[in-house]
Steps between C-alpha positions, in 0.01 A plus 500: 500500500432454156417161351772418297390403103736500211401674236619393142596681175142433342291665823720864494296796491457611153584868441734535791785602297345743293277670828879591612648590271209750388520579850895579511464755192240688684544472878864353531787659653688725156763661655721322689853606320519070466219547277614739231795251354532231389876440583584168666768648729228762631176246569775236622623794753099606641421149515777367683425865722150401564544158636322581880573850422196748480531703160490795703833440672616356194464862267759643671723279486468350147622874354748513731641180415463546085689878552775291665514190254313599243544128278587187602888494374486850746363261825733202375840706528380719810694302845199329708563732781371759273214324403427395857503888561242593249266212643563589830190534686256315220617168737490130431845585380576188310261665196829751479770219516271278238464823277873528533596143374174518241670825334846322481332172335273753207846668472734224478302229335251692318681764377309728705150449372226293697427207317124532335307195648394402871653202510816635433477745723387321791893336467587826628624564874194635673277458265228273560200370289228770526771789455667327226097485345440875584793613332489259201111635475569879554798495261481243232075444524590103582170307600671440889264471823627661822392408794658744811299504839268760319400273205433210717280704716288641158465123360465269777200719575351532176518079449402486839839302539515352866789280519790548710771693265754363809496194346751503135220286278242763518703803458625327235123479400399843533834577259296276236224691526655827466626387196141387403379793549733744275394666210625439147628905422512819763739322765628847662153593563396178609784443721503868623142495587529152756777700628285789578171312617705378770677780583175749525187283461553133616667586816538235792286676755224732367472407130301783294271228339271733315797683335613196384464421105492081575246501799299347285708222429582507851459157690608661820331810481130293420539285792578838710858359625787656304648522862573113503714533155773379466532219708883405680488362800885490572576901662827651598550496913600787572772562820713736667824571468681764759875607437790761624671754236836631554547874388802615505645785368833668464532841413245538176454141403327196633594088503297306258543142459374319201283218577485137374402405102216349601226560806297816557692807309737342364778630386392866646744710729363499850606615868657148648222323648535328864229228647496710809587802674773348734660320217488857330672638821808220500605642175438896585668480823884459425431834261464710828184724360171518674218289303176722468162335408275599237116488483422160354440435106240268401494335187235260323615240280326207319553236762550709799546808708781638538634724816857652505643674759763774387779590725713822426881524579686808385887318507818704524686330302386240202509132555461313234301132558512186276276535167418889496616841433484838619236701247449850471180654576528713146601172325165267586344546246735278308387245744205210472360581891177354611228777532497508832831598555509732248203675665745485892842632356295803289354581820849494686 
């Protein structure tokens, strides 16, 4: 474990600014689609995309999403279940329903134009302090630090910084010295180029130390531990969660429920979800159809593991239960459904 030694303003590395940026121009990631505008509604879409989503999965996605709102009045009128649609399968699915509510505020208080400074921004639903920076830097060259799980990584092993980042006063430290540490002009390259040391150099297991343009600034990297940076003791426990799905289906369409506004997929259309199999079978019984099993799904999420059980009944006629509807295989795609039950009913 790394000793733990603040570092102030005076003791930064000198050059670090400059050795990235000069790095960016020459060895940075140039064409990301992101990169080639600088149009708020655009960088405010790939970074809200690329929250704990890799870019590749991202790609897709992002041009799929501009083709279908291609400005922010477009994603502000659009109905949430549309949007929820688009996202569907990118997951933490509150980014959509925050993107939703941050269109409507741009369109309705701001006359559909982001406002041009991070701290106005960062008033914004969903937008918190190191996107409101990245965007205010990318798009209106404001001297902003960011500091995503990336960042952190790139700096606290540079200054060698080795206190616990679980603990508010020194993250709020490390934000000072991001700020410290900015440069006075080139704040795209600057910012883009901490965003791509983490993302191909600095990375959490196996950094490439000798591609990296700082090593020599490097605290970590000269006492041969880059491995112990950054420090935060408090982890996510991780559990397991098993539950039943009921799958039923009347001539060409299937029951989807829409589950709560908050919890995990919120707001999404799902299969109605039992806590067990028997409590699944008190409710299938009275509909005098045979319940088949299907082969398992298993799904990781941040906190835990997730098991669910599907359980097919082809009905005669169509019931209708509290809180859902019947939905037409040919009309899902209008839907928000989690990926993983896209992935069953296509496979049907």
């Amino acid at each position: 474990m790394p000793t733990p030694s603040p570092v102030d303003a005076a003791r930064l590395p000198a050059g670090f600014a400059a050795r990235v940026i000069a790095w960016q121009r020459e060895h940075g990631r140039h064409q990301l689609p992101w990169q080639r505008t600088r149009d708020p509604y655009r960088v405010w879409l790939s970074e809200i995309m690329l929250q704990q989503t890799q870019v590749t999965t991202v790609l897709g996605y992002y041009e799929r999403f501009l083709a279908r709102f291609p400005d922010v009045v477009a994603l502000a009128d659009a109905p949430l279940d549309e949007v929820l649609s688009a996202w569907s399968g990118l997951g933490y699915y509150s980014r959509a329903r925050n993107l939703h509510r941050c269109a409507q505020v741009v369109r309705d208080e701001h006359g559909g134009r982001f406002p041009a400074s991070a701290a106005e921004l960062e008033r914004l639903p969903g937008i918190g302090r190191s996107t409101a920076a990245a965007i205010a830097a990318f798009c209106f060259g404001e001297r902003a630090a960011i500091l995503d799980g990336n960042v952190k990584r790139v700096l606290t092993r540079v200054l060698g910084y080795g206190h616990d980042l679980a603990q508010a006063k020194h993250e709020r430290e490390l934000w000072a010295l991001a700020e410290a540490l900015l440069p006075e002009r080139d704040m795209g390259p600057y910012t883009q180029g901490l965003m791509d040391l983490g993302a191909t150099v600095c990375l959490a297991r196996s950094p490439h130390c000798l591609l990296c343009p700082v090593q020599a600034l490097c605290a970590a990297s000269a006492a041969g531990r880059p491995q112990d940076y950054p420090v935060k003791t408090r982890k996510l426990k991780r559990s397991r969660r098993e539950n039943w799905w009921l799958w039923a289906e009347h001539e060409d369409a299937v029951w989807l429920m829409q589950r709560p506004d908050t919890g995990v997929w919120a707001g999404l259309y799902s299969l109605p979800e039992y806590p067990s199999l028997e409590a699944l079978r008190e409710v299938a019984a009275p509909l005098g159809a045979v319940p088949v099993a299907q082969p398992p799904i298993e799904h990781a999420l941040t906190h835990f593991d997730w098991v669910l059980h599907p359980v097919k009944l082809q009905l005669e006629d169509a019931p209708r239960w509290e809180g859902g509807r019947w939905v037409r295989y040919e009309d899902l795609g209008a839907y928000g459904l989690p990926a993983p039950l896209r992935k069953l009913l296509a496979q049907r």
